[in-house]
């Protein structure tokens, strides 16, 4: 009877019925029916959400590759429409809340759980409109900010991606660097501060509707890890002694160039001298190379000499993926991606990878320049697309990385192989590298300037945001708290006194566009774990064999490695990340800083000795005041 009754009812009524169903012999049949109904519902939601997602991603693409007022409005409309569809879907899914546990099907249960968190979409319509608008406004300020030239003040069209990054990387003129550093912040972050004031309470309200204390907690829920913040803190503690050695060494090298007036012996490093607008990766290999007479591992000059184009850089990356038996980019990728600045319009030049949610259309937007940093970024973005390709068969709810750090780690993992001197030689970007200890140290230093220097930056970024979201950093301290964290974690300071009229975190893309950052921290740890697992599969690494250290491994052309990687990627977010990780590593999945430490061990030993030899003070002490609430009346 119960079976017939259930059959006669529509799917919508099933959850209510099941809760009352007695535990009879029919239970199994009933369960099967309910299971089928749940599976059907999830299939339908997946199909609907995918279709609507395709529509909104088209408009996101249009706006981000052509910033106009019209495209902005169209995008906002589409985002609100998508939110309405998500909400409707969420309501249907919610009806299963009590019943779904009885399904005893992990795969379905996990989809239900994913679809049960709406994120910012949970805001009431009017508030969602304001919230979406404020983020768009902040991003637009960031993406369209311009700066006047230091050498020609009448030329005022300098942009971050075309001009400023290059100046930071190549100029070694203290005054020019200081000017660019300050003006970028005046013309971006400073204008964003007022909007951030509106943004914080709205973000927190959305988090609360979802059952979280604040937006920071909602962001880290993606890691499904109790004590996530403590784990991050522990990982950082493990790496801090090495970072301090690197910091002391680079400070000495910079001091030799800029003098003690600019860089004090025991103080933090001025942030404008590290070759990057945010001092997040230290592009000062020219100054810091341990053995400058040995071959330079920055292959930018060779790329230019050999006539590399942005397209060729992505093709190189595509070849690497294909060599691992992973998937090549489809034709539509090459047809529709925007791989360089089109020159005739405003675009959002921060690199990103788009999934159009239809299993066919995947694109990259990157204002690529021909240099080594952008070659690595190209691999990074291609990693996102490869992940999309590997999990495209999964339902909508699972088309995600194992955790956000996984998505960020894939391309970088491959780039660890690409960057090795041997691989660069293989692809003709280096000539006859005679590998010896000194080349090894040069190489590891270059890697450390991007991998190790980055970690405390990423940690400071989200520590700052977590403080804003949980209210422990009040608005009157926003900018000074930022500099306290930058001092504490990175040992850097601003080149000139900052105040609460400034908003320096807003001069970074991920703050202006509200993208969580801790995923990059996680990525920079786990990419070394992935690398090690792949190198073992490729027979390129042996912990017992000194001729096969981790930092020399190149997994190019290893089908075994690629297949193992593919097995993990194909899971998307259908399994907990720890389980996905163990599919690749064969060990218990966890964040493990000992692997990155092992990779850099020869350099760490070298730095320790070099700092000792030069009597360099390791660590930093305050050497002045960096930030005040209001500018003193005699300043500026
Ligand atoms: C970095 C990472 C790897 C290698 C070198 C690096 N240098 C600096 C970083 C960290 C960070 C940064 O520039 O500060 N890198 C990026 O922001 C690269 C851009 C992205 O690929 O991570 C992009 C950022 C983004 C997120 C959301 C909307 C728009 C842009 N992320 C993605 O495109 C993406 C795609 C799929 C899933 C998750 C993120
Ligand atoms: Zn990324």
Short mmCIF file of N, CA and C in Angstrom, two decimals, residues 5 209 226 424 562 609:
data_model
loop_
_atom_site.label_atom_id
_atom_site.label_comp_id
_atom_site.label_asym_id
_atom_site.label_seq_id
_atom_site.Cartn_x
_atom_site.Cartn_y
_atom_site.Cartn_z
N UNK A 5 0.95 4.29 -2.66
CA UNK A 5 0.69 5.67 -2.22
C UNK A 5 1.83 6.58 -2.67
N UNK A 209 22.88 34.68 7.31
CA UNK A 209 21.71 33.97 6.77
C UNK A 209 22.07 32.51 6.48
N UNK A 226 37.88 21.24 10.57
CA UNK A 226 37.84 21.81 11.93
C UNK A 226 39.20 22.40 12.24
N UNK A 424 63.90 23.71 -19.00
CA UNK A 424 64.06 24.92 -19.82
C UNK A 424 65.06 24.66 -20.95
N UNK A 562 50.59 11.63 -15.01
CA UNK A 562 49.39 12.32 -15.51
C UNK A 562 48.11 11.55 -15.19
N UNK A 609 74.14 29.65 6.42
CA UNK A 609 75.59 29.83 6.46
C UNK A 609 75.98 31.22 5.97
#
